[in-house]
Every structure is written in structure tokens, then in C-alpha cells.
Amino acid sequence: MNGPLHVCFRLLFYAEKANSSTEIWHEMIGRNFDAKKLCVFAWYLIERGQQPDVGFDDRKVGLVGSRLYISLCCLSGAQAFNIFNDYLFQSALEELRLIRRLLSNNQLSTTHNRIEISTKSKNKKPFRNNSRTKQTDFEQLTLEDATELRYMLCDVLDSLFVFLNRGLISSTQQSLVSLAIFLQQLMQLDFSEKSSVLSCKQISDFQRLKAFSDRSFALMHRFLDNRHAAPGVVYGRIVMPRLLFWTLENTVFPTNAHPPKLMTTYKEAMHNFIRIRMQKGSDEEIFTILLLLQNVCFRCPDRSDYRAKVAGSVVEILAYLSPRYIRDFAAFLLLTSANSKVAVRGFSVEIAVPFIKQYGKLPAFDLAKFSK
């Protein structure tokens, strides 16, 4: 495994240097490295790590393959050599999600095939049943194994941080979605009220982040900053479920259960994240945030506990927007108050009171319509 790791280190070394593309390609030619064959090799490693019945060492091999491929995509000039491949990138992300699940469950799953053979019956002739049934066992990860996986995953995230500065996946919607799902799941590994939502400009700053949740937020910033056409994906897949107080599986809590304190902590973190993003001044992203709030109004569960929490959350975020966007949201509320769906009308009533209380003095609003 030392060979692929050495290649990863060299690739990332050059990727961090903006003007080294010519040098790295010359070095690869001098060492008889074919870039596309290197991609195939990375693909082989990734596929090997994703097989259902492999051991811990093979899982690590898959992780090395993911880092090798993402590091190769980081290089300046990689686009000219058609290094980026949508399917291969998604395979690399799937390997990262697999490792994330192992760390989350702290156990390694192995699948065995068992052949079942029927016994004789009085009324039927004996026959052999050749069907195979899958049986999954779980092997507990040792502390050393889990620690090694964490360090290796951090190494891949370093490469991903550099890669997201390249803007290569803006035209591949499925890759955008896959990356957003991974970042959402990565955040769940160690999210807490101490998680940082700040961005990082340099790889050295990113490497100093200790928690995976901190790295997830930093990657979200990077994802949004660099021409990936990602605002709708990031806000829809990662931010919106937390504003709606959904479960970590993005479902509504049962009627006999209420969102726990952790969901409130998530909501507050997303508020801080949005506040930081607003300071970037991107009109496209601000408009996406407005659409996000409108979508939240339609998706809020028709339950009093949810309506109260979500309405307060929406009004708090509106405070970050300029009066122009607040007026647009007021017009949206007027429309939803006459919506044919009872749940939507109920939410518009729920949010009208805190909205008027906070913005009622703005002269551009005809707030008298809310009382009708």
C-alpha cells in the first residue's frame, strides 16, 4: 500500500502549487505514469474496497484508491487530460460513505453466502435448493483500527478540500448530490454544540480542524464558493432538513415524539452558517436562501410542535436578509395564506404573528391583509 500512498502525497504536493501543472505532468511521463491508467488503478482499488465480504485491510485499500483518484483530479491541467469522470468520482464518494458508516457503527460488516439444502419429505421427492441467502455478520472495530481509519479519512478530506477549488463538477448534477449527501453524513459523526461552522482559505487551516463536523462545514463553504453551481443542492440536501427539525435520516419524528435538543443545536449551527454565507454577498446564493425559506414553509409537518419551531427558525433567518428579500417573503406569505392545502395555510398563520411583530413597521408591507 506504500506505493499508492506515495503517489497520493506527490500528487497533493503539486496540487497545492498553482503553477506546477507542467512539472507534475513531466514527472509522471518521466516515471512512465500514464494518467488514465492511474485512474484505472485507482478505480480497481476503490472497487476492491467496496466488495461486500472483504476485511479491514481491503477497506483501507479502497480508501487509498479514493484518495489517489481525488488527488489526481486536484492537479492543474487535469481537465485537459479528461481525468475527471462522473462515475468514478461517485464511486470514490461511495467509498467515503462506507468508511463513514464503519466509523459511525464502530463495526466492520462482512457478508457470507450460505447454501441451504432441503431435507426429504414424505410426499415429495428430495431436491436440492441451490438458492443462496446472504447472512451479514458484524466484526467490532478495534480502537487502533478506528483511529487508523479516521486518520486516513482525514487525508482524503484534505484532497477533497483542494479538489473543490477546481470547479470540475459543476455540470454533473448527480455528483453534486452525492457530495452533498456525503457532507451531511460526515457531519453526523461528531456534531455537537462546539462544532465550528467557519470556512477555511488554506489547506493548512483545514488540516488543523479536529472534528469531522468542522471539516464538513468547511467543505460546504468550499463547495459553495468555487463555481460548482451548488447552492440549491447544499441548501436543499444539508441545510433544509435541519431547519425543519427532521431526524438525521431526513424523516419526520413520530407523533408521540418531539425533536430532541440535538436538532435545535443543528438548527442553530445552520443559522450561523447561513449568516456567514450572507456576508459573501452572492445574489444567487441569497436568492437560493429565500427559496429555501419558502420551501420550508411548504414542507413543515402539520403538527403544532413543528409549526412553532420551524416558524421561529424562518423568522430568525429573515433577519439576515435585506428589506428587498423580506418584502418578497411577505408577498409569498400572502399567497400561502390562500393556499388550497390546509397545512400550508396553517403554517402561514403560525408564522404571521412573529413576522408582523418583527417587521410590522416596514412601510412597504400591507400588513392589514394578514388579518383578513
Coordinates of N, CA, C and O in Angstrom, one line a residue, residues 25-201:
W25 N 3.2 16.9 -14.8 CA 3.0 16.0 -15.9 C 4.3 15.5 -16.5 O 4.4 14.4 -16.9
H26 N 5.3 16.4 -16.5 CA 6.6 15.9 -17.0 C 7.2 14.8 -16.1 O 7.8 13.8 -16.5
E27 N 7.0 15.0 -14.7 CA 7.5 13.9 -13.8 C 6.7 12.6 -14.0 O 7.4 11.5 -14.0
M28 N 5.4 12.7 -14.3 CA 4.7 11.5 -14.5 C 5.1 10.8 -15.8 O 5.3 9.5 -15.8
I29 N 5.4 11.5 -16.8 CA 5.9 10.9 -18.1 C 7.3 10.3 -17.8 O 7.6 9.2 -18.3
G30 N 8.1 11.0 -17.1 CA 9.5 10.5 -16.8 C 9.5 9.2 -16.0 O 10.4 8.4 -16.1
R31 N 8.4 9.1 -15.2 CA 8.3 7.8 -14.4 C 7.4 6.8 -15.0 O 7.0 5.8 -14.4
N32 N 7.1 7.0 -16.3 CA 6.2 6.1 -17.0 C 4.8 5.9 -16.4 O 4.3 4.9 -16.4
F33 N 4.3 7.0 -15.9 CA 3.0 7.0 -15.3 C 2.0 7.5 -16.4 O 2.1 8.7 -16.8
D34 N 1.1 6.7 -16.8 CA 0.0 7.2 -17.7 C -1.1 7.6 -16.8 O -1.7 6.8 -16.0
A35 N -1.5 8.9 -16.9 CA -2.6 9.4 -16.0 C -3.9 8.6 -16.1 O -4.5 8.3 -15.1
K36 N -4.3 8.2 -17.3 CA -5.5 7.5 -17.4 C -5.4 6.1 -16.8 O -6.3 5.6 -16.2
K37 N -4.2 5.5 -17.0 CA -4.0 4.2 -16.4 C -4.0 4.3 -14.9 O -4.4 3.4 -14.2
L38 N -3.5 5.4 -14.4 CA -3.5 5.7 -12.9 C -4.9 5.8 -12.4 O -5.3 5.3 -11.3
C39 N -5.8 6.4 -13.3 CA -7.2 6.4 -12.9 C -7.8 5.0 -12.8 O -8.6 4.7 -11.9
V40 N -7.5 4.2 -13.8 CA -8.0 2.8 -13.8 C -7.5 2.0 -12.6 O -8.2 1.3 -11.9
F41 N -6.2 2.3 -12.2 CA -5.7 1.7 -11.0 C -6.4 2.1 -9.7 O -6.8 1.3 -8.9
A42 N -6.7 3.4 -9.7 CA -7.5 3.9 -8.5 C -8.9 3.3 -8.5 O -9.4 3.0 -7.4
W43 N -9.5 3.1 -9.7 CA -10.8 2.5 -9.7 C -10.8 1.1 -9.2 O -11.6 0.6 -8.5
Y44 N -9.7 0.4 -9.6 CA -9.5 -1.0 -9.1 C -9.5 -1.0 -7.6 O -10.1 -1.9 -6.9
L45 N -8.7 -0.1 -7.0 CA -8.6 -0.1 -5.6 C -9.9 0.2 -4.9 O -10.2 -0.4 -3.9
I46 N -10.6 1.2 -5.5 CA -11.9 1.6 -4.9 C -12.9 0.4 -4.9 O -13.6 0.1 -4.0
E47 N -13.0 -0.3 -6.1 CA -13.9 -1.4 -6.2 C -13.5 -2.6 -5.3 O -14.3 -3.2 -4.7
R48 N -12.2 -2.7 -5.1 CA -11.7 -3.8 -4.2 C -12.2 -3.5 -2.7 O -12.6 -4.4 -2.0
G49 N -12.2 -2.2 -2.4 CA -12.6 -1.9 -1.0 C -14.1 -1.9 -0.8 O -14.6 -1.9 0.4
Q50 N -14.9 -1.9 -1.9 CA -16.3 -1.9 -1.7 C -17.0 -3.3 -1.9 O -18.2 -3.4 -1.8
Q51 N -16.2 -4.3 -2.0 CA -16.8 -5.7 -2.1 C -17.4 -6.0 -0.7 O -16.9 -5.6 0.3
P52 N -18.5 -6.8 -0.8 CA -19.3 -7.0 0.5 C -18.7 -7.9 1.5 O -19.0 -7.9 2.7
D53 N -17.7 -8.7 1.1 CA -17.2 -9.7 2.1 C -15.7 -9.5 2.3 O -15.0 -10.5 2.5
V54 N -15.1 -8.3 2.2 CA -13.7 -8.1 2.4 C -13.4 -7.7 3.8 O -14.3 -7.2 4.6
G55 N -12.1 -7.8 4.2 CA -11.7 -7.5 5.5 C -11.3 -6.0 5.7 O -11.4 -5.2 4.7
F56 N -10.7 -5.7 6.8 CA -10.3 -4.4 7.2 C -9.3 -3.8 6.2 O -9.3 -2.7 5.8
D57 N -8.3 -4.6 5.9 CA -7.2 -4.2 5.0 C -7.7 -3.8 3.6 O -7.2 -2.8 3.1
D58 N -8.7 -4.5 3.1 CA -9.2 -4.2 1.8 C -10.0 -2.9 1.9 O -10.1 -2.1 0.9
R59 N -10.7 -2.7 3.0 CA -11.4 -1.4 3.2 C -10.4 -0.2 3.1 O -10.7 0.8 2.5
K60 N -9.3 -0.4 3.7 CA -8.2 0.6 3.7 C -7.7 0.8 2.2 O -7.5 2.0 1.8
V61 N -7.6 -0.3 1.5 CA -7.2 -0.1 0.1 C -8.2 0.7 -0.7 O -7.8 1.5 -1.5
G62 N -9.5 0.5 -0.5 CA -10.5 1.3 -1.1 C -10.4 2.8 -0.8 O -10.5 3.6 -1.7
L63 N -10.0 3.1 0.5 CA -9.9 4.4 0.9 C -8.7 5.1 0.2 O -8.7 6.2 -0.2
V64 N -7.6 4.3 0.1 CA -6.4 4.8 -0.6 C -6.7 5.1 -2.1 O -6.3 6.1 -2.7
G65 N -7.5 4.2 -2.7 CA -7.9 4.4 -4.1 C -8.7 5.7 -4.3 O -8.5 6.5 -5.2
S66 N -9.6 6.0 -3.3 CA -10.4 7.2 -3.4 C -9.5 8.4 -3.3 O -9.6 9.4 -4.0
R67 N -8.5 8.4 -2.4 CA -7.6 9.5 -2.2 C -6.7 9.7 -3.4 O -6.4 10.8 -3.9
L68 N -6.3 8.6 -4.0 CA -5.5 8.6 -5.2 C -6.2 9.3 -6.3 O -5.7 10.2 -7.0
Y69 N -7.5 8.9 -6.5 CA -8.2 9.5 -7.7 C -8.5 11.0 -7.4 O -8.3 11.8 -8.3
I70 N -9.0 11.3 -6.2 CA -9.3 12.7 -5.9 C -8.1 13.6 -6.0 O -8.1 14.7 -6.5
S71 N -6.9 13.0 -5.5 CA -5.7 13.8 -5.6 C -5.3 14.0 -7.1 O -4.8 15.1 -7.4
L72 N -5.5 13.1 -7.9 CA -5.2 13.2 -9.4 C -6.1 14.3 -10.0 O -5.6 15.1 -10.8
C73 N -7.4 14.3 -9.6 CA -8.3 15.4 -10.1 C -7.9 16.8 -9.6 O -8.3 17.8 -10.2
C74 N -7.1 16.8 -8.5 CA -6.8 18.1 -7.9 C -5.8 18.9 -8.8 O -5.6 20.1 -8.7
L75 N -5.0 18.2 -9.6 CA -3.9 18.8 -10.4 C -4.4 19.8 -11.4 O -5.4 19.6 -12.1
S76 N -3.7 20.9 -11.5 CA -3.9 21.9 -12.5 C -3.6 21.2 -13.8 O -2.6 20.6 -14.0
G77 N -4.5 21.3 -14.8 CA -4.3 20.7 -16.1 C -5.0 19.3 -16.2 O -5.0 18.7 -17.3
A78 N -5.6 18.8 -15.1 CA -6.2 17.5 -15.1 C -7.4 17.5 -16.1 O -7.7 16.5 -16.7
Q79 N -8.1 18.7 -16.2 CA -9.2 18.8 -17.0 C -8.9 18.6 -18.5 O -9.6 18.0 -19.3
A80 N -7.7 19.1 -18.9 CA -7.2 18.9 -20.2 C -7.0 17.4 -20.6 O -7.1 17.0 -21.8
F81 N -6.7 16.6 -19.6 CA -6.4 15.2 -19.8 C -7.7 14.4 -19.5 O -7.6 13.1 -19.5
N82 N -8.8 15.0 -19.3 CA -10.1 14.3 -19.1 C -10.0 13.3 -17.9 O -10.4 12.2 -18.0
I83 N -9.3 13.8 -16.8 CA -9.1 12.9 -15.7 C -10.4 12.7 -14.9 O -10.7 11.6 -14.4
F84 N -11.2 13.8 -14.8 CA -12.4 13.7 -14.0 C -13.5 12.9 -14.8 O -13.8 13.1 -15.9
N85 N -14.0 11.9 -14.0 CA -15.1 11.1 -14.6 C -16.2 11.0 -13.5 O -16.0 10.7 -12.3
D86 N -17.4 11.3 -13.9 CA -18.5 11.4 -13.0 C -18.8 10.1 -12.3 O -18.9 10.1 -11.0
Y87 N -18.7 9.0 -13.0 CA -19.0 7.7 -12.3 C -17.9 7.3 -11.3 O -18.2 6.9 -10.2
L88 N -16.6 7.6 -11.7 CA -15.5 7.2 -10.8 C -15.5 8.1 -9.6 O -15.2 7.7 -8.5
F89 N -15.9 9.4 -9.8 CA -15.9 10.3 -8.6 C -17.0 9.9 -7.7 O -16.8 9.9 -6.4
Q90 N -18.2 9.4 -8.2 CA -19.2 9.0 -7.3 C -18.8 7.7 -6.6 O -19.2 7.4 -5.5
S91 N -18.1 6.8 -7.3 CA -17.6 5.6 -6.6 C -16.6 5.9 -5.5 O -16.7 5.3 -4.4
A92 N -15.8 7.0 -5.7 CA -14.9 7.4 -4.6 C -15.7 7.9 -3.4 O -15.4 7.6 -2.3
L93 N -16.8 8.7 -3.7 CA -17.6 9.2 -2.6 C -18.3 8.1 -1.9 O -18.5 8.1 -0.7
E94 N -18.7 7.1 -2.7 CA -19.4 5.9 -2.0 C -18.5 5.2 -1.1 O -18.9 4.7 0.0
E95 N -17.2 5.1 -1.5 CA -16.2 4.5 -0.6 C -16.1 5.3 0.7 O -16.0 4.8 1.8
L96 N -16.1 6.7 0.6 CA -16.0 7.5 1.8 C -17.2 7.3 2.7 O -17.1 7.3 3.9
R97 N -18.4 7.2 2.0 CA -19.6 7.0 2.8 C -19.6 5.6 3.5 O -20.0 5.5 4.7
L98 N -19.0 4.6 2.9 CA -18.8 3.3 3.5 C -18.0 3.4 4.7 O -18.3 2.9 5.8
I99 N -16.8 4.1 4.6 CA -15.9 4.3 5.8 C -16.6 5.1 6.9 O -16.5 4.8 8.1
R100 N -17.4 6.1 6.5 CA -18.1 6.9 7.5 C -19.1 6.0 8.2 O -19.2 6.1 9.5
R101 N -19.8 5.1 7.5 CA -20.7 4.1 8.2 C -19.9 3.2 9.2 O -20.4 2.9 10.3
L102 N -18.7 2.8 8.8 CA -18.0 1.9 9.7 C -17.6 2.7 10.9 O -17.7 2.1 12.0
L103 N -17.2 3.9 10.8 CA -16.8 4.7 12.0 C -18.0 5.0 12.8 O -17.9 5.1 14.0
S104 N -19.1 5.2 12.2 CA -20.3 5.6 12.9 C -20.8 4.4 13.7 O -21.2 4.5 14.9
N105 N -20.8 3.2 13.1 CA -21.3 2.0 13.8 C -20.1 1.3 14.6 O -20.4 0.5 15.4
N106 N -18.9 1.8 14.4 CA -17.7 1.2 15.0 C -17.7 -0.3 14.8 O -17.3 -1.0 15.7
Q107 N -18.1 -0.8 13.7 CA -18.0 -2.2 13.4 C -17.9 -2.4 11.9 O -18.3 -1.6 11.1
L108 N -17.3 -3.5 11.6 CA -17.0 -3.9 10.2 C -18.0 -5.0 9.8 O -18.1 -6.0 10.5
S109 N -18.7 -4.8 8.7 CA -19.7 -5.8 8.3 C -19.1 -6.8 7.2 O -18.4 -6.3 6.3
T110 N -19.4 -8.0 7.4 CA -18.9 -9.0 6.4 C -20.1 -9.8 6.0 O -20.9 -10.2 6.8
T111 N -20.2 -10.1 4.7 CA -21.4 -10.9 4.2 C -20.9 -12.3 3.8 O -19.9 -12.4 3.0
H112 N -21.6 -13.3 4.2 CA -21.2 -14.7 3.8 C -22.4 -15.3 3.0 O -23.6 -15.0 3.3
N113 N -22.1 -16.1 2.1 CA -23.1 -16.8 1.3 C -23.2 -18.2 1.9 O -22.3 -18.9 2.2
R114 N -24.5 -18.6 2.2 CA -24.7 -19.9 2.8 C -25.7 -20.7 1.9 O -26.7 -20.2 1.5
I115 N -25.3 -21.9 1.5 CA -26.1 -22.8 0.7 C -27.0 -23.6 1.5 O -26.6 -24.3 2.4
E116 N -28.3 -23.5 1.3 CA -29.3 -24.2 2.0 C -29.8 -25.4 1.2 O -30.1 -25.3 0.0
I117 N -29.8 -26.6 1.8 CA -30.3 -27.8 1.1 C -31.5 -28.4 1.8 O -31.5 -28.5 3.1
S118 N -32.5 -28.7 1.1 CA -33.7 -29.1 1.7 C -33.6 -30.6 2.1 O -32.8 -31.3 1.6
T119 N -34.4 -31.0 3.1 CA -34.4 -32.4 3.6 C -35.5 -33.2 2.9 O -36.4 -32.6 2.2
K120 N -35.6 -34.5 3.1 CA -36.6 -35.3 2.4 C -37.9 -35.1 3.0 O -38.1 -34.8 4.2
S121 N -39.0 -35.2 2.2 CA -40.3 -35.1 2.6 C -41.1 -36.4 2.3 O -40.7 -37.1 1.3
K122 N -42.1 -36.7 3.0 CA -42.8 -38.0 2.7 C -43.6 -37.9 1.4 O -43.7 -38.9 0.7
N123 N -44.1 -36.7 1.1 CA -44.9 -36.6 -0.1 C -44.2 -36.1 -1.3 O -44.8 -36.0 -2.4
K124 N -43.0 -35.6 -1.1 CA -42.3 -35.0 -2.3 C -40.9 -35.7 -2.4 O -40.3 -36.2 -1.5
K125 N -40.5 -35.7 -3.7 CA -39.2 -36.2 -4.0 C -38.1 -35.2 -3.4 O -38.3 -34.0 -3.4
P126 N -37.0 -35.8 -3.0 CA -35.9 -34.9 -2.5 C -35.4 -34.0 -3.6 O -35.3 -34.5 -4.7
F127 N -35.1 -32.8 -3.3 CA -34.5 -31.9 -4.3 C -33.5 -31.0 -3.6 O -33.5 -30.8 -2.4
R128 N -32.6 -30.5 -4.4 CA -31.5 -29.6 -3.9 C -31.9 -28.2 -4.2 O -32.2 -27.8 -5.4
N129 N -31.9 -27.4 -3.2 CA -32.2 -25.9 -3.4 C -30.9 -25.2 -3.5 O -30.1 -25.1 -2.5
N130 N -30.6 -24.7 -4.7 CA -29.3 -24.0 -4.9 C -29.3 -22.5 -4.6 O -28.4 -21.8 -4.9
S131 N -30.4 -22.0 -4.1 CA -30.5 -20.6 -3.9 C -29.6 -20.2 -2.7 O -29.4 -21.0 -1.8
R132 N -29.0 -19.0 -2.9 CA -28.1 -18.6 -1.8 C -28.7 -17.4 -1.0 O -29.4 -16.6 -1.6
T133 N -28.6 -17.5 0.2 CA -29.1 -16.4 1.1 C -27.9 -15.7 1.7 O -26.9 -16.3 2.2
K134 N -28.0 -14.4 1.8 CA -26.9 -13.6 2.4 C -27.1 -13.4 3.9 O -28.2 -13.1 4.4
Q135 N -26.1 -13.6 4.6 CA -26.1 -13.5 6.0 C -25.0 -12.5 6.4 O -23.8 -12.7 6.1
T136 N -25.3 -11.5 7.1 CA -24.4 -10.4 7.5 C -24.0 -10.6 8.9 O -24.8 -10.6 9.8
D137 N -22.7 -10.6 9.1 CA -22.1 -10.6 10.5 C -21.4 -9.3 10.7 O -21.1 -8.6 9.8
F138 N -21.2 -8.9 12.0 CA -20.6 -7.7 12.3 C -19.4 -7.9 13.2 O -19.5 -8.6 14.2
E139 N -18.2 -7.4 12.8 CA -17.0 -7.6 13.5 C -16.6 -6.2 14.1 O -16.5 -5.2 13.4
Q140 N -16.5 -6.2 15.4 CA -16.2 -4.9 16.1 C -14.8 -4.4 15.7 O -13.8 -5.1 15.7
L141 N -14.8 -3.1 15.3 CA -13.5 -2.5 15.0 C -12.7 -2.2 16.3 O -13.3 -1.8 17.3
T142 N -11.4 -2.5 16.3 CA -10.6 -2.2 17.4 C -10.3 -0.7 17.5 O -10.6 0.0 16.5
L143 N -9.9 -0.2 18.6 CA -9.6 1.2 18.8 C -8.5 1.6 17.8 O -8.6 2.7 17.2
E144 N -7.5 0.7 17.6 CA -6.4 1.0 16.6 C -7.0 1.1 15.2 O -6.6 2.0 14.5
D145 N -7.9 0.2 14.9 CA -8.4 0.2 13.5 C -9.2 1.5 13.3 O -9.1 2.1 12.2
A146 N -10.1 1.8 14.2 CA -10.9 3.0 14.1 C -10.1 4.3 14.0 O -10.3 5.2 13.2
T147 N -9.0 4.3 14.8 CA -8.1 5.5 14.8 C -7.4 5.6 13.4 O -7.3 6.7 12.8
E148 N -7.0 4.5 12.9 CA -6.3 4.5 11.6 C -7.3 4.9 10.5 O -6.9 5.7 9.6
L149 N -8.5 4.5 10.5 CA -9.5 4.9 9.5 C -9.8 6.4 9.6 O -9.9 7.0 8.6
R150 N -9.8 6.9 10.8 CA -10.1 8.3 11.0 C -8.9 9.2 10.4 O -9.2 10.1 9.7
Y151 N -7.7 8.8 10.6 CA -6.6 9.5 10.0 C -6.6 9.4 8.5 O -6.3 10.4 7.8
M152 N -6.9 8.2 8.0 CA -6.9 8.0 6.5 C -8.1 8.8 5.9 O -7.9 9.4 4.8
L153 N -9.2 8.8 6.6 CA -10.3 9.6 6.1 C -10.0 11.1 6.1 O -10.3 11.8 5.1
C154 N -9.3 11.6 7.1 CA -8.8 13.0 7.1 C -7.9 13.3 5.9 O -8.0 14.4 5.3
D155 N -7.1 12.3 5.6 CA -6.2 12.5 4.4 C -7.0 12.7 3.1 O -6.7 13.6 2.3
V156 N -8.0 11.9 3.0 CA -8.9 12.0 1.8 C -9.6 13.4 1.8 O -9.7 14.0 0.7
L157 N -10.0 13.8 2.9 CA -10.7 15.1 3.0 C -9.8 16.2 2.7 O -10.3 17.2 2.1
D158 N -8.5 16.1 3.0 CA -7.6 17.1 2.6 C -7.5 17.2 1.0 O -7.6 18.3 0.5
S159 N -7.5 16.1 0.4 CA -7.5 16.1 -1.1 C -8.8 16.7 -1.6 O -8.9 17.4 -2.6
L160 N -9.9 16.3 -1.0 CA -11.3 16.8 -1.4 C -11.3 18.3 -1.2 O -11.9 19.0 -2.1
F161 N -10.7 18.9 -0.2 CA -10.7 20.3 0.0 C -10.0 21.0 -1.1 O -10.5 22.1 -1.6
V162 N -8.9 20.5 -1.6 CA -8.1 21.1 -2.7 C -8.9 20.9 -4.0 O -9.0 21.8 -4.8
F163 N -9.5 19.7 -4.2 CA -10.3 19.4 -5.4 C -11.5 20.4 -5.6 O -11.7 20.8 -6.7
L164 N -12.1 20.8 -4.5 CA -13.3 21.6 -4.6 C -12.9 23.0 -5.0 O -13.8 23.8 -5.3
N165 N -11.7 23.3 -5.1 CA -11.2 24.6 -5.6 C -11.1 24.6 -7.1 O -10.8 25.7 -7.7
R166 N -11.3 23.5 -7.7 CA -11.1 23.3 -9.2 C -12.4 23.6 -10.0 O -12.3 23.8 -11.2
G167 N -13.6 23.4 -9.4 CA -14.8 23.7 -10.1 C -15.1 22.7 -11.2 O -15.7 23.0 -12.2
L168 N -14.7 21.4 -11.0 CA -14.9 20.4 -12.1 C -16.2 19.8 -12.1 O -16.6 19.1 -13.1
I169 N -17.0 19.8 -11.1 CA -18.3 19.0 -11.0 C -19.5 19.9 -11.2 O -20.6 19.4 -10.9
S170 N -19.3 21.1 -11.8 CA -20.5 22.0 -11.9 C -21.5 21.5 -12.9 O -22.7 21.8 -12.8
S171 N -21.1 20.6 -13.8 CA -22.0 20.2 -14.9 C -22.6 18.8 -14.6 O -23.3 18.2 -15.5
T172 N -22.3 18.2 -13.5 CA -22.7 16.8 -13.2 C -23.6 16.8 -12.0 O -23.1 16.8 -10.8
Q173 N -24.9 16.9 -12.2 CA -25.8 17.0 -11.1 C -25.7 15.9 -10.1 O -25.8 16.1 -8.8
Q174 N -25.6 14.7 -10.5 CA -25.6 13.5 -9.6 C -24.3 13.6 -8.7 O -24.4 13.2 -7.5
S175 N -23.2 14.0 -9.2 CA -22.0 14.2 -8.4 C -22.2 15.2 -7.3 O -21.8 15.1 -6.2
L176 N -22.9 16.3 -7.7 CA -23.2 17.4 -6.7 C -24.1 16.8 -5.6 O -23.8 17.1 -4.4
V177 N -25.1 16.0 -5.9 CA -26.0 15.4 -4.9 C -25.2 14.4 -4.1 O -25.3 14.4 -2.8
S178 N -24.4 13.6 -4.7 CA -23.6 12.6 -3.9 C -22.7 13.3 -2.9 O -22.5 12.8 -1.8
L179 N -22.0 14.3 -3.4 CA -21.1 15.0 -2.5 C -21.9 15.7 -1.3 O -21.4 15.6 -0.2
A180 N -23.0 16.3 -1.6 CA -23.8 16.9 -0.5 C -24.3 15.9 0.5 O -24.3 16.1 1.7
I181 N -24.7 14.7 0.0 CA -25.1 13.6 0.9 C -24.0 13.2 1.8 O -24.1 13.0 3.0
F182 N -22.8 13.0 1.2 CA -21.6 12.6 2.0 C -21.3 13.7 3.1 O -21.0 13.3 4.2
L183 N -21.3 15.0 2.7 CA -21.0 16.0 3.7 C -22.0 16.0 4.8 O -21.7 16.3 6.0
Q184 N -23.3 15.8 4.5 CA -24.3 15.7 5.5 C -24.0 14.6 6.5 O -24.1 14.7 7.7
Q185 N -23.7 13.4 5.9 CA -23.4 12.2 6.8 C -22.1 12.4 7.6 O -22.0 11.9 8.7
L186 N -21.1 13.0 6.9 CA -19.8 13.2 7.6 C -20.0 14.1 8.9 O -19.5 13.8 9.9
M187 N -20.9 15.1 8.7 CA -21.2 16.0 9.9 C -21.7 15.2 11.1 O -21.4 15.6 12.2
Q188 N -22.5 14.2 10.8 CA -23.1 13.5 11.9 C -22.2 12.6 12.8 O -22.6 12.2 13.8
L189 N -20.9 12.4 12.3 CA -20.0 11.6 13.0 C -19.7 12.2 14.4 O -19.7 11.4 15.4
D190 N -19.6 13.5 14.6 CA -19.2 14.0 15.9 C -19.8 15.4 16.1 O -19.2 16.2 16.8
F191 N -20.9 15.7 15.4 CA -21.5 17.0 15.6 C -21.9 17.3 17.0 O -22.4 16.4 17.7
S192 N -21.7 18.5 17.5 CA -22.1 18.9 18.8 C -22.2 20.5 18.8 O -22.0 21.1 17.8
E193 N -22.6 21.0 20.0 CA -22.7 22.4 20.1 C -21.4 23.2 19.9 O -21.4 24.4 19.7
K194 N -20.3 22.4 20.0 CA -19.0 23.0 19.9 C -18.5 23.0 18.4 O -17.4 23.5 18.1
S195 N -19.2 22.4 17.5 CA -18.8 22.3 16.1 C -18.7 23.7 15.5 O -19.5 24.6 15.7
S196 N -17.6 23.9 14.7 CA -17.3 25.1 14.1 C -18.0 25.2 12.7 O -17.9 24.2 12.0
V197 N -18.6 26.3 12.4 CA -19.2 26.5 11.1 C -18.4 27.4 10.2 O -18.9 27.9 9.1
L198 N -17.1 27.7 10.5 CA -16.3 28.6 9.8 C -15.7 28.0 8.6 O -15.6 26.8 8.4
S199 N -15.3 28.9 7.7 CA -14.7 28.5 6.4 C -13.2 28.5 6.6 O -12.6 29.1 7.5
C200 N -12.5 27.8 5.6 CA -11.0 27.8 5.6 C -10.5 28.2 4.2 O -11.1 27.8 3.2
K201 N -9.5 29.1 4.2 CA -9.0 29.5 2.9 C -7.8 28.7 2.5 O -7.6 28.5 1.3

